[in-house]
Structures are given as C-alpha cells and as structure tokens.
Short mmCIF file of C-alpha atoms in Angstrom, two decimals:
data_model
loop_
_atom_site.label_atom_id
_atom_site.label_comp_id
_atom_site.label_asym_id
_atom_site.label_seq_id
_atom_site.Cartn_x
_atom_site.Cartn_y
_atom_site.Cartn_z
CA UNK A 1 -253.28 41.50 -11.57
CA UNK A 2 -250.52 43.96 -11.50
CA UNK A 3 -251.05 47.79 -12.46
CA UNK A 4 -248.43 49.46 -13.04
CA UNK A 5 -249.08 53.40 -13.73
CA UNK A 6 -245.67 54.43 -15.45
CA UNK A 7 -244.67 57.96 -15.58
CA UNK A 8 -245.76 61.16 -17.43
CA UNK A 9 -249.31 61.13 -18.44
CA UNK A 10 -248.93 57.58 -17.76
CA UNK A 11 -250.90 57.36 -14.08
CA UNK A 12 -253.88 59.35 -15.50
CA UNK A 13 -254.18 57.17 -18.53
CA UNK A 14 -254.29 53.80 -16.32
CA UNK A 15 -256.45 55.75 -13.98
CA UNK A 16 -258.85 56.12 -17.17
CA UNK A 17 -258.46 52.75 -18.39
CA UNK A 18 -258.77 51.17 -14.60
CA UNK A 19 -262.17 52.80 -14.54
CA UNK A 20 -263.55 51.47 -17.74
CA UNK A 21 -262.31 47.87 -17.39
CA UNK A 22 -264.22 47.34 -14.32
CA UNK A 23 -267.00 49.03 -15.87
CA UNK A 24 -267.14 45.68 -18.06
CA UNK A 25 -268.23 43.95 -14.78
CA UNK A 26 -265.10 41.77 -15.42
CA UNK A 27 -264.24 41.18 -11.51
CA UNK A 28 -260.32 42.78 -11.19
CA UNK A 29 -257.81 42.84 -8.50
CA UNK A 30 -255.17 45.28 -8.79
CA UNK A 31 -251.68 45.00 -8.01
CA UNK A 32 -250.40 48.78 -8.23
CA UNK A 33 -246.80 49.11 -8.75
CA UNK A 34 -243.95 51.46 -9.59
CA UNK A 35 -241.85 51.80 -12.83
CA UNK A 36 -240.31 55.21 -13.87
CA UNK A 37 -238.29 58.05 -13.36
CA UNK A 38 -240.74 59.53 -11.26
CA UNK A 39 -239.60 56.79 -8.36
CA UNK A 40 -236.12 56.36 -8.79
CA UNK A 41 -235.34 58.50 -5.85
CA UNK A 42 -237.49 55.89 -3.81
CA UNK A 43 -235.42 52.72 -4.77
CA UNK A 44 -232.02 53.05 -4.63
CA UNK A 45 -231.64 54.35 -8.27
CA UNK A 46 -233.53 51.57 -9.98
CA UNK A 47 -236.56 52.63 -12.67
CA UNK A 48 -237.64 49.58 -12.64
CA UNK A 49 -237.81 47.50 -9.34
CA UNK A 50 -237.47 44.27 -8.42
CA UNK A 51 -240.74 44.18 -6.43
CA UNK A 52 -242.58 45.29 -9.35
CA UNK A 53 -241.10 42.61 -11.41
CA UNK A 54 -241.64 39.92 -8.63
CA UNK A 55 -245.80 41.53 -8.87
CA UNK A 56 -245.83 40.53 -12.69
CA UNK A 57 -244.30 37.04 -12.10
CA UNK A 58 -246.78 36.03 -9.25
CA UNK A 59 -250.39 37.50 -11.09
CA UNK A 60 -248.99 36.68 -14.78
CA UNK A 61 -250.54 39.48 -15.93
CA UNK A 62 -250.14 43.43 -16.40
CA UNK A 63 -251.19 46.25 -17.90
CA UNK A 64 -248.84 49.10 -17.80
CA UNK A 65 -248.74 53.14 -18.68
CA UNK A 66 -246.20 54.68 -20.86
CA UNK A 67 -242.82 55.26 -18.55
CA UNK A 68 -240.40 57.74 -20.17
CA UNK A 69 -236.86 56.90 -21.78
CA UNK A 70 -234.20 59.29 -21.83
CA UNK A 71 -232.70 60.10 -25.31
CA UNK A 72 -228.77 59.61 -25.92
CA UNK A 73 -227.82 59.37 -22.39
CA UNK A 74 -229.50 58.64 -18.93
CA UNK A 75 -230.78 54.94 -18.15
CA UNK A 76 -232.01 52.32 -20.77
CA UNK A 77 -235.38 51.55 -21.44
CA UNK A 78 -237.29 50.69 -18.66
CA UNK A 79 -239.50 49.23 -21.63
CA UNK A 80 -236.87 47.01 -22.95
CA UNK A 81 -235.94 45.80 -19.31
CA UNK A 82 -239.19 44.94 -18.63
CA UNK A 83 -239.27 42.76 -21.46
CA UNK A 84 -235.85 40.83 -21.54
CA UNK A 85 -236.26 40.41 -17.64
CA UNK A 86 -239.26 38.94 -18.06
CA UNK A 87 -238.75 37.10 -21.06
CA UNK A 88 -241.91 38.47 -22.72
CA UNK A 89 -240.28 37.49 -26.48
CA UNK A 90 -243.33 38.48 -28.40
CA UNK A 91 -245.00 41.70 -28.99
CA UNK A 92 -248.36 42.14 -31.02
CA UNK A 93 -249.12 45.39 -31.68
CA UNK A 94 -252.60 45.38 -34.02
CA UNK A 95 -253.81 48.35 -36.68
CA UNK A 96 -257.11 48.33 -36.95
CA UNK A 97 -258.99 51.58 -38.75
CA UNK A 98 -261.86 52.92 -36.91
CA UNK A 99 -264.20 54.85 -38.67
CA UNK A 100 -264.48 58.54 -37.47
CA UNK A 101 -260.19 58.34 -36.97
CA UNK A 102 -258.68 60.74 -39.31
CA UNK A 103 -256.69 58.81 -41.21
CA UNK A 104 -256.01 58.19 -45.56
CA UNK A 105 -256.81 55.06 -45.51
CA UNK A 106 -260.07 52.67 -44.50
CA UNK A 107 -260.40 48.91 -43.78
CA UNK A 108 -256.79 48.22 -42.37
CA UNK A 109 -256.91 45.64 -39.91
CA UNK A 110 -253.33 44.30 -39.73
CA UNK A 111 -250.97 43.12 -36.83
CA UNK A 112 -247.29 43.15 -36.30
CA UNK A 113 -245.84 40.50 -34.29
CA UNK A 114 -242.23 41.61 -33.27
CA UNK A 115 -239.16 39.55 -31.53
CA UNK A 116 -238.41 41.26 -28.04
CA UNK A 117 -235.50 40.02 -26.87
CA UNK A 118 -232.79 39.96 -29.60
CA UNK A 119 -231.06 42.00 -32.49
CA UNK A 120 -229.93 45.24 -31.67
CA UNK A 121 -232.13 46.09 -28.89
CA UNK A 122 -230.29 43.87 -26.35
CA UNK A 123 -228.10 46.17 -24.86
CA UNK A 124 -224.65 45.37 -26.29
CA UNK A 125 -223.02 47.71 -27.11
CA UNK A 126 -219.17 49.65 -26.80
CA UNK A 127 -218.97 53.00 -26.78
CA UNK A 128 -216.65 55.22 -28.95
CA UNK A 129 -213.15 56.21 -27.60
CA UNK A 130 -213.38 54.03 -24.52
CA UNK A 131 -211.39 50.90 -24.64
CA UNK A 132 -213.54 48.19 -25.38
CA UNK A 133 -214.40 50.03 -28.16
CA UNK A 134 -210.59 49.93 -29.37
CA UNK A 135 -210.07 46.36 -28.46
CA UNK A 136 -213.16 45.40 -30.54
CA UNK A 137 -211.50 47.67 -33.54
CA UNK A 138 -208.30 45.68 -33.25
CA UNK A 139 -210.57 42.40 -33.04
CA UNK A 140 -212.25 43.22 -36.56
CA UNK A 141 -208.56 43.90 -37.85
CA UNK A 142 -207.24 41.12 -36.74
CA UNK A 143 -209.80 39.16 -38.48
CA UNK A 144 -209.86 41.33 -42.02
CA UNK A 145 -212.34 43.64 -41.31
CA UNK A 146 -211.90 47.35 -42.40
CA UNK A 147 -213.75 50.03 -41.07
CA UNK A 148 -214.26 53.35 -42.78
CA UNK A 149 -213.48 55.51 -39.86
CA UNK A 150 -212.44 53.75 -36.85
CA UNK A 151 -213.63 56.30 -34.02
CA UNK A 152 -217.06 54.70 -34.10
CA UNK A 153 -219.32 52.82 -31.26
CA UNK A 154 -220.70 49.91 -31.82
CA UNK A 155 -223.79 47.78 -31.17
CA UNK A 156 -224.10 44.39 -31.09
CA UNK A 157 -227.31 42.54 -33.00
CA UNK A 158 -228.04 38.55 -31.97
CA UNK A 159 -230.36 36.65 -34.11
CA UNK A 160 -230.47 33.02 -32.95
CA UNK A 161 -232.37 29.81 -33.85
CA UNK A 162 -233.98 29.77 -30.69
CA UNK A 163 -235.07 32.99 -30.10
CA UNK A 164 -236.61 33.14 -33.74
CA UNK A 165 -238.32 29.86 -34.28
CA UNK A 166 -240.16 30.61 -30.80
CA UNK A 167 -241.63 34.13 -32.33
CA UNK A 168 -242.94 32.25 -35.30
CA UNK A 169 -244.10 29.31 -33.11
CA UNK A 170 -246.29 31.95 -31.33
CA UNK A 171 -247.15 34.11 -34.26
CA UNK A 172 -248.78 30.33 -36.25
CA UNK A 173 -250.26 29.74 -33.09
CA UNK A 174 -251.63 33.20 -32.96
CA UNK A 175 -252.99 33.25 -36.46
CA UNK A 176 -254.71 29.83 -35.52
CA UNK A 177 -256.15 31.30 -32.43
CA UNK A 178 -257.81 34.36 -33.83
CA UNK A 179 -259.02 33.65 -37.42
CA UNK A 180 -256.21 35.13 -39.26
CA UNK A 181 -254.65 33.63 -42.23
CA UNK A 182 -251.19 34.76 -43.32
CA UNK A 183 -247.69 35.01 -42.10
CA UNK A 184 -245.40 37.58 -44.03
CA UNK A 185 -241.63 37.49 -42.46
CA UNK A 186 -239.83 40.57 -42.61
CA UNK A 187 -235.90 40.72 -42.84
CA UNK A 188 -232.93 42.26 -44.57
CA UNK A 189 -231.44 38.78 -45.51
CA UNK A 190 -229.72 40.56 -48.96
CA UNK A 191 -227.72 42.28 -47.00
CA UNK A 192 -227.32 40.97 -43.12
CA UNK A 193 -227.17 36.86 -44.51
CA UNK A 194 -225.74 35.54 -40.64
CA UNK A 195 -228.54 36.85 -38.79
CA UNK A 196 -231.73 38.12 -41.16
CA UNK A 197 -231.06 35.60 -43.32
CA UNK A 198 -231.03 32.76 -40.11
CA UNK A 199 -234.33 34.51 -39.13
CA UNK A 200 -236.03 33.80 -42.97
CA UNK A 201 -234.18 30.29 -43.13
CA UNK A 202 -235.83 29.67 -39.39
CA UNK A 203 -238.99 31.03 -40.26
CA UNK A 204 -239.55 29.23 -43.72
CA UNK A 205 -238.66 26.25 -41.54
CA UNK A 206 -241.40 26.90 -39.37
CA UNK A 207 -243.90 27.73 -41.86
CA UNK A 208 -243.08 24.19 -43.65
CA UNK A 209 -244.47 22.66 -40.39
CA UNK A 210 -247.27 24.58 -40.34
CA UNK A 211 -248.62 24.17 -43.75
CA UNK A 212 -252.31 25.10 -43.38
CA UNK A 213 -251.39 28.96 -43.26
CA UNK A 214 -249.83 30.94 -45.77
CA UNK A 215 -246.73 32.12 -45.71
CA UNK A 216 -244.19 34.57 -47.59
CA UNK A 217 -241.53 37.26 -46.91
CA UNK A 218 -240.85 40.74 -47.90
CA UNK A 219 -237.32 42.85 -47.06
CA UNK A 220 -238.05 45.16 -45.25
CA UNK A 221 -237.56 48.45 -47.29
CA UNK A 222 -239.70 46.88 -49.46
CA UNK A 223 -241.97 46.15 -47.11
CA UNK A 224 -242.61 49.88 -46.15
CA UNK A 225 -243.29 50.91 -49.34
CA UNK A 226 -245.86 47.92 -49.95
CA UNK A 227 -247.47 48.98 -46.73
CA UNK A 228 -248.43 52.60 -47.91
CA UNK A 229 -249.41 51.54 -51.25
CA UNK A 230 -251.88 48.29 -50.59
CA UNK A 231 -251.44 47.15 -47.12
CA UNK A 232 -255.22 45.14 -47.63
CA UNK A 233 -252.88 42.71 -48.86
CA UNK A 234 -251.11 42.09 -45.59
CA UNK A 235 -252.33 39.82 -42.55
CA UNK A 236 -249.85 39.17 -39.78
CA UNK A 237 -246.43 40.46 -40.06
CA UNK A 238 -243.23 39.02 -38.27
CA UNK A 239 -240.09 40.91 -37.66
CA UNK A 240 -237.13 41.50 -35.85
CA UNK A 241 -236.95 43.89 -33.00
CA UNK A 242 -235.77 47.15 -34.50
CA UNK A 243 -237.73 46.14 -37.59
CA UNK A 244 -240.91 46.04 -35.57
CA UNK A 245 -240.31 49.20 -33.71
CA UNK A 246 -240.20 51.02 -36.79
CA UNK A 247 -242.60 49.33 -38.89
CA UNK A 248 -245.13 49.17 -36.29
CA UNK A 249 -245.41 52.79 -35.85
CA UNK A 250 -245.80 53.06 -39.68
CA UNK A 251 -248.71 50.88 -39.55
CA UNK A 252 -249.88 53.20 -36.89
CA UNK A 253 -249.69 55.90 -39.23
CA UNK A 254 -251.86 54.13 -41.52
CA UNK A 255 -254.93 54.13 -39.17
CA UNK A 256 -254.92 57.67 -37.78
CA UNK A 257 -251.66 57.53 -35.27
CA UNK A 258 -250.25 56.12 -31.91
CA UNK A 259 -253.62 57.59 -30.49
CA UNK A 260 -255.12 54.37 -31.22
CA UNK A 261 -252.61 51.98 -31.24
CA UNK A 262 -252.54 49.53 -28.29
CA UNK A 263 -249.94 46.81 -27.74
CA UNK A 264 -249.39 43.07 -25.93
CA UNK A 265 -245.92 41.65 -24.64
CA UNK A 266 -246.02 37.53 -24.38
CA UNK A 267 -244.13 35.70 -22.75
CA UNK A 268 -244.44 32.10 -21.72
CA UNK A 269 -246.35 32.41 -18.44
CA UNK A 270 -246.62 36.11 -18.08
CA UNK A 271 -248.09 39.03 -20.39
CA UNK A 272 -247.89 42.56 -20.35
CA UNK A 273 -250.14 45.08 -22.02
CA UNK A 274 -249.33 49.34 -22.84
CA UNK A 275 -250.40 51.69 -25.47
CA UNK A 276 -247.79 51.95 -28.38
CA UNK A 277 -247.05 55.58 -27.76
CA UNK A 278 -244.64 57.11 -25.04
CA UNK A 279 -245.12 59.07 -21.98
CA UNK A 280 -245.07 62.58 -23.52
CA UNK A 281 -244.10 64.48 -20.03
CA UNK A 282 -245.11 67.61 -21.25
CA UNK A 283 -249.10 66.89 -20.82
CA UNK A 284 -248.90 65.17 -17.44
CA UNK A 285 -251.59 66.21 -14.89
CA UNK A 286 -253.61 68.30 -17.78
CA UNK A 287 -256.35 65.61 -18.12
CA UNK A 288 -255.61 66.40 -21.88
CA UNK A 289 -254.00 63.33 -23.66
CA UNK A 290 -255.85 60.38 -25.55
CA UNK A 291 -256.31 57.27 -23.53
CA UNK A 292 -257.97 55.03 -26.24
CA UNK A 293 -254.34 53.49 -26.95
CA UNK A 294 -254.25 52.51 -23.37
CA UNK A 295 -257.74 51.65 -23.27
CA UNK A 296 -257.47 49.34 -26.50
CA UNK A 297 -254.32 47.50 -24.76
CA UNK A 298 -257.22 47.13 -22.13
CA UNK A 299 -259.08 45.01 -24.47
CA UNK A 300 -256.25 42.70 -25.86
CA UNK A 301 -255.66 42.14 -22.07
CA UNK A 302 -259.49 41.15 -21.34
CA UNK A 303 -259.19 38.65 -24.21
CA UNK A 304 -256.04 37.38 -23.00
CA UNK A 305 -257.47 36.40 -19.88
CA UNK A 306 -260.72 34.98 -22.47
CA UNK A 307 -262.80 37.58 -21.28
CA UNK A 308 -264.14 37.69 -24.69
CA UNK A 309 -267.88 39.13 -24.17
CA UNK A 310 -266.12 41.88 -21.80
CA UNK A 311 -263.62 42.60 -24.30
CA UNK A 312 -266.13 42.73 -27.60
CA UNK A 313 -268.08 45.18 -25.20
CA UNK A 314 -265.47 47.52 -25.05
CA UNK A 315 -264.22 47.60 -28.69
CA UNK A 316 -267.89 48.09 -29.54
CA UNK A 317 -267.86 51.06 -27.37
CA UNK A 318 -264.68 52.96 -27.88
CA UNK A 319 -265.75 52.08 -31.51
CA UNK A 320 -268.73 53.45 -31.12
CA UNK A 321 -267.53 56.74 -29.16
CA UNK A 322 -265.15 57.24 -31.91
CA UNK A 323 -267.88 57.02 -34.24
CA UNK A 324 -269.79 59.68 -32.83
CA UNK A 325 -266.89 62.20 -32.15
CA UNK A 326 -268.14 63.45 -29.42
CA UNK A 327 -266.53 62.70 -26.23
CA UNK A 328 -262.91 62.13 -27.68
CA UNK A 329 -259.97 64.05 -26.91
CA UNK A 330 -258.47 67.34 -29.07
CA UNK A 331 -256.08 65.21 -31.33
CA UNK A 332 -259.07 63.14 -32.84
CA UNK A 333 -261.31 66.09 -33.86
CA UNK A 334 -261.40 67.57 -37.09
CA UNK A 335 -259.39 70.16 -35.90
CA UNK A 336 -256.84 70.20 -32.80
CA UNK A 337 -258.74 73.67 -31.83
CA UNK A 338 -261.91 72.16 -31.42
CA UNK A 339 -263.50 73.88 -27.98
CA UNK A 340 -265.78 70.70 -27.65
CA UNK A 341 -262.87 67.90 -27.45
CA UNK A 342 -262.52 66.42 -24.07
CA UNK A 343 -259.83 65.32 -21.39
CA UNK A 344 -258.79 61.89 -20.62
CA UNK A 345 -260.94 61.38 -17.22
CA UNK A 346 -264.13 62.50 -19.56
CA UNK A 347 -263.52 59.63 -22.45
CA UNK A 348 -263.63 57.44 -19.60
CA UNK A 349 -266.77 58.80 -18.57
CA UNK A 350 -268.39 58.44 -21.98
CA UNK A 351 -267.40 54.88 -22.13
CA UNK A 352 -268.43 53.65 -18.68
CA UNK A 353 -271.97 55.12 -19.99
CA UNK A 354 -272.00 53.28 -22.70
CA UNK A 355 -270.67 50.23 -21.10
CA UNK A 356 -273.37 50.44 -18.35
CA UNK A 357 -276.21 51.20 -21.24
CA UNK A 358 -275.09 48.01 -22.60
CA UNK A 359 -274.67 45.52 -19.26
CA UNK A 360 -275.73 42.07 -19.99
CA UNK A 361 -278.94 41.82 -17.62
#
C-alpha cells in the first residue's frame, strides 16, 4: 500500500505509525511516496505528483502524514487535491473520548461524515480587482443582483444531486456496516435554499429509502450549539464540506483535541487515511509532537482492509497507554511542563510493547 510521509512533522509521525502497524503482525507492503512542499523543488513545481497519485490508484489504499498548506497565498491544498483527484467524496472523521484525555466531557463517541468534493472547497473562485472578477459583477447586475460593495472576490459553492445522494448512500451504508444507528444532516437550507436546501431535500430522499435507520436534520448553527450542550444525543453526522471542516474540529474539541483525532477519505475504489490535524512545521525533527492522531487513522485503515482483530489490538493499546499516562507525549499530561512526557518515536515504543505483550500465540 502506498505511504506517503507528507511534510513537517509529518515523516516522523508515519515513521511512528509504520512501526506500530506492523507490530500488529498485519503483513504490509509499503509504497513510499512524496507529497509536500518539502519536494516541490524535485518535480517541476508540483506538491503533489502524479506518480504519487498513480501509487494510490494501483494499491487502493493509503495512509498519509499531515503536508502543510500555505495561508492566503502560495499553492492550494495539497489535501483538497488529493481528494477531488482522486475522487475520495467521503470523509469520516470519528470522536471518540478516551479516558485519561483531558477533556470536559466523557462518553462521546460520535462521527462526522463530510462531502469532499463540492461546495466551496472546489476551487472556484475570482479574485478581487482582476477581470473575471468584474465580468462576474456585471453578470449579477445584469441579472438583478446588488452587491453591497462591489470590490469583492468571490467563491463559487456547487451542491448537486449527485454528489450529495452518493455521501448519504455511503454514510446509510456506513451506519449499517458498523452498528450505528442515526443519521443527522447538517445544512443551512433557511438561508442557502438552491444548494443546502437540495442537500436536505436529497438527503431526506435518501433516508426515505432507507427506512430502518433514523434520520433527522439540524442547521448548522444550531447544530454547534447542540453539540457542546448534549452531544450523547448525536450518532453520525452528515455535512457539507466547509460544514464538516469546521464542525469536525469542534467535535475534536469535545474529546481532548486534534491530538486524538484520526480521519478516513473514501472513495469508490481507493481510500486514504491522515490524522485530522496539520503539519505544524515548527516541531519537525524534535521527536516532540503526538502521533496517536496518526496512529488512530492507522486503525480505521486496518479495519478498512477488515483487519479487524489487528485493528481492536491497537485501539486497546493506545487506549490503554492513554490510560496509564505514561508514555504519551507533553500535550496529553496534566501539565504541558511535565519532565516525564515523551517524544513521538517513544509512544511508538510503548505501543509495540504492548502490542507484542498481547500477540495472538
């Protein structure tokens, strides 16, 4: 399968995570390619290239490090490439508390499902004072529309039929698959009715054909305020692609940060699977950052390939290390300044004990 290291602290976390997963004794044959700003300069320019895509396509399978994404300017995300050019239209990204995380809240055990190929993440956009941008300001005039202040960019957000009865397709299907029981939509169909509201008209189609699971919608301001006050009332939660960004690092929030939060990208052949958090540059090389993120990614990929015992072995374990507070890095101590916290390469050393303690005989 294809390992691709990313940039930052990104090759020391899959170097981490590489270790443990064969520790499982799940037999793995890596793949390794580039993605990143760190090998631009090595192919013509291009963060992401073509060979690396061409790696995921033939093994169907990847698990990937955090690659950085310039803010305001500089290219687009590498992240968001990867995903529309492979078509990988689905992202789970669970929330699951952990006793021992520092966190307000206990028992969550949710999961976002999030559309990753549409609404405003697609790219389209026109940039203010260049002239696209003024033709599409005439274009609105021409048709009635007034803006407030005309010196504005603009981005463009799709919503189709297609693109959102396939999400829902997959998240009923993913309910079904791993004892869950309830669909909540998420939208802003009072307000945006041609494209949130075709997403909740598409998805309460959907949910009429799939009748054994429950089903209801919340907007999505709403939605973040029901999360902080009883999200034990939430299952599965569907959303569109800036939606899901947001809400999923909320959710995050909820069970002690992006520390823990691992993530899946599905597509309909391939899958992809990285840590929720980013690359954070500043760390890279210091053996200092958290890799259970990556490392819990490392476990939605082992059941994706229905490597179940393998992957129940590691959750038990990283559970189990968290429990203990012990061998975990500074930001999940009781206090940051804790002299006994560990680096990355020493969580993975913890865990491959564990794992090996436990080995099926």
């Amino acid at each position: 399968m294809t390992l691709i290291p990313g940039d930052g602290t990104g090759p020391e976390l899959t170097e981490a995570t590489r270790r443990v997963l064969e520790a499982t004794g799940v037999d793995f044959e890596w793949d390794i390619e580039p993605a990143g700003a760190d090998v631009m300069h090595e192919h013509g320019g291009d963060p992401l290239p073509e060979s690396t895509l061409d790696s995921v396509r033939r093994t169907g399978v990847a698990l990937k490090g955090p690659i950085t994404t310039p803010i305001g300017e500089g290219f687009r995300s590498v992240n968001v490439a990867l995903r529309k050019r492979l078509d990988l239209y689905a992202q789970v990204r669970p929330c699951k508390t952990y006793p021992g995380v520092r966190t307000l809240y206990k028992d969550i055990d949710l999961i976002v499902v999030r559309e990753n190929t549409e609404d405003l993440y697609t790219g389209i956009e026109f940039e203010q004072g260049t002239a696209d941008a003024a033709e599409f300001v005439e274009w609105l005039r021409a048709h009635g529309h007034r803006l407030p202040h005309e010196d504005a960019g603009f981005t463009v957000k799709p919503i189709s039929v297609a693109g959102t009865r396939r999400v829902f397709e997959f998240a009923f299907d993913y309910v079904r698959r791993h004892g869950r029981h309830k669909i909540t939509a998420v939208h802003k169909a009072n307000i945006m009715k041609f494209t949130d509201g075709l997403w909740l008209r598409t998805a309460r189609a959907v949910a009429a054909e799939n009748p054994d699971i429950e089903f209801d919608d919340r907007i999505v301001d709403n939605m973040c305020m029901q999360l902080v006050q009883r999200p034990e009332e939430y299952d599965v939660l569907v959303m569109p692609n800036l939606y899901g960004d947001i809400l999923s690092d909320l959710t995050a929030g909820l069970i002690g940060g992006l520390g823990v939060a691992p993530g899946g990208n599905y597509g309909e052949s391939v899958a992809v699977f990285e840590p929720t958090h980013g690359s954070a540059p500043k760390y890279a090389g210091q053996n200092k950052v958290n890799p259970i993120a990556h490392l819990l990614s490392g476990m939605m990929m082992l059941r994706y390939l229905e490597e179940d015992d393998a992957a129940n072995r590691l959750e038990n374990a990283i559970a189990e290390l968290i429990l203990e507070g012990k061998n975990v890095t500074y930001d999940m101590k009781a206090s940051r300044d804790d002299p006994t916290a560990v680096g990355t390469s020493e969580v993975a050393d913890a865990l491959i004990e564990k794992l090996s303690a436990a080995a099926p005989a």
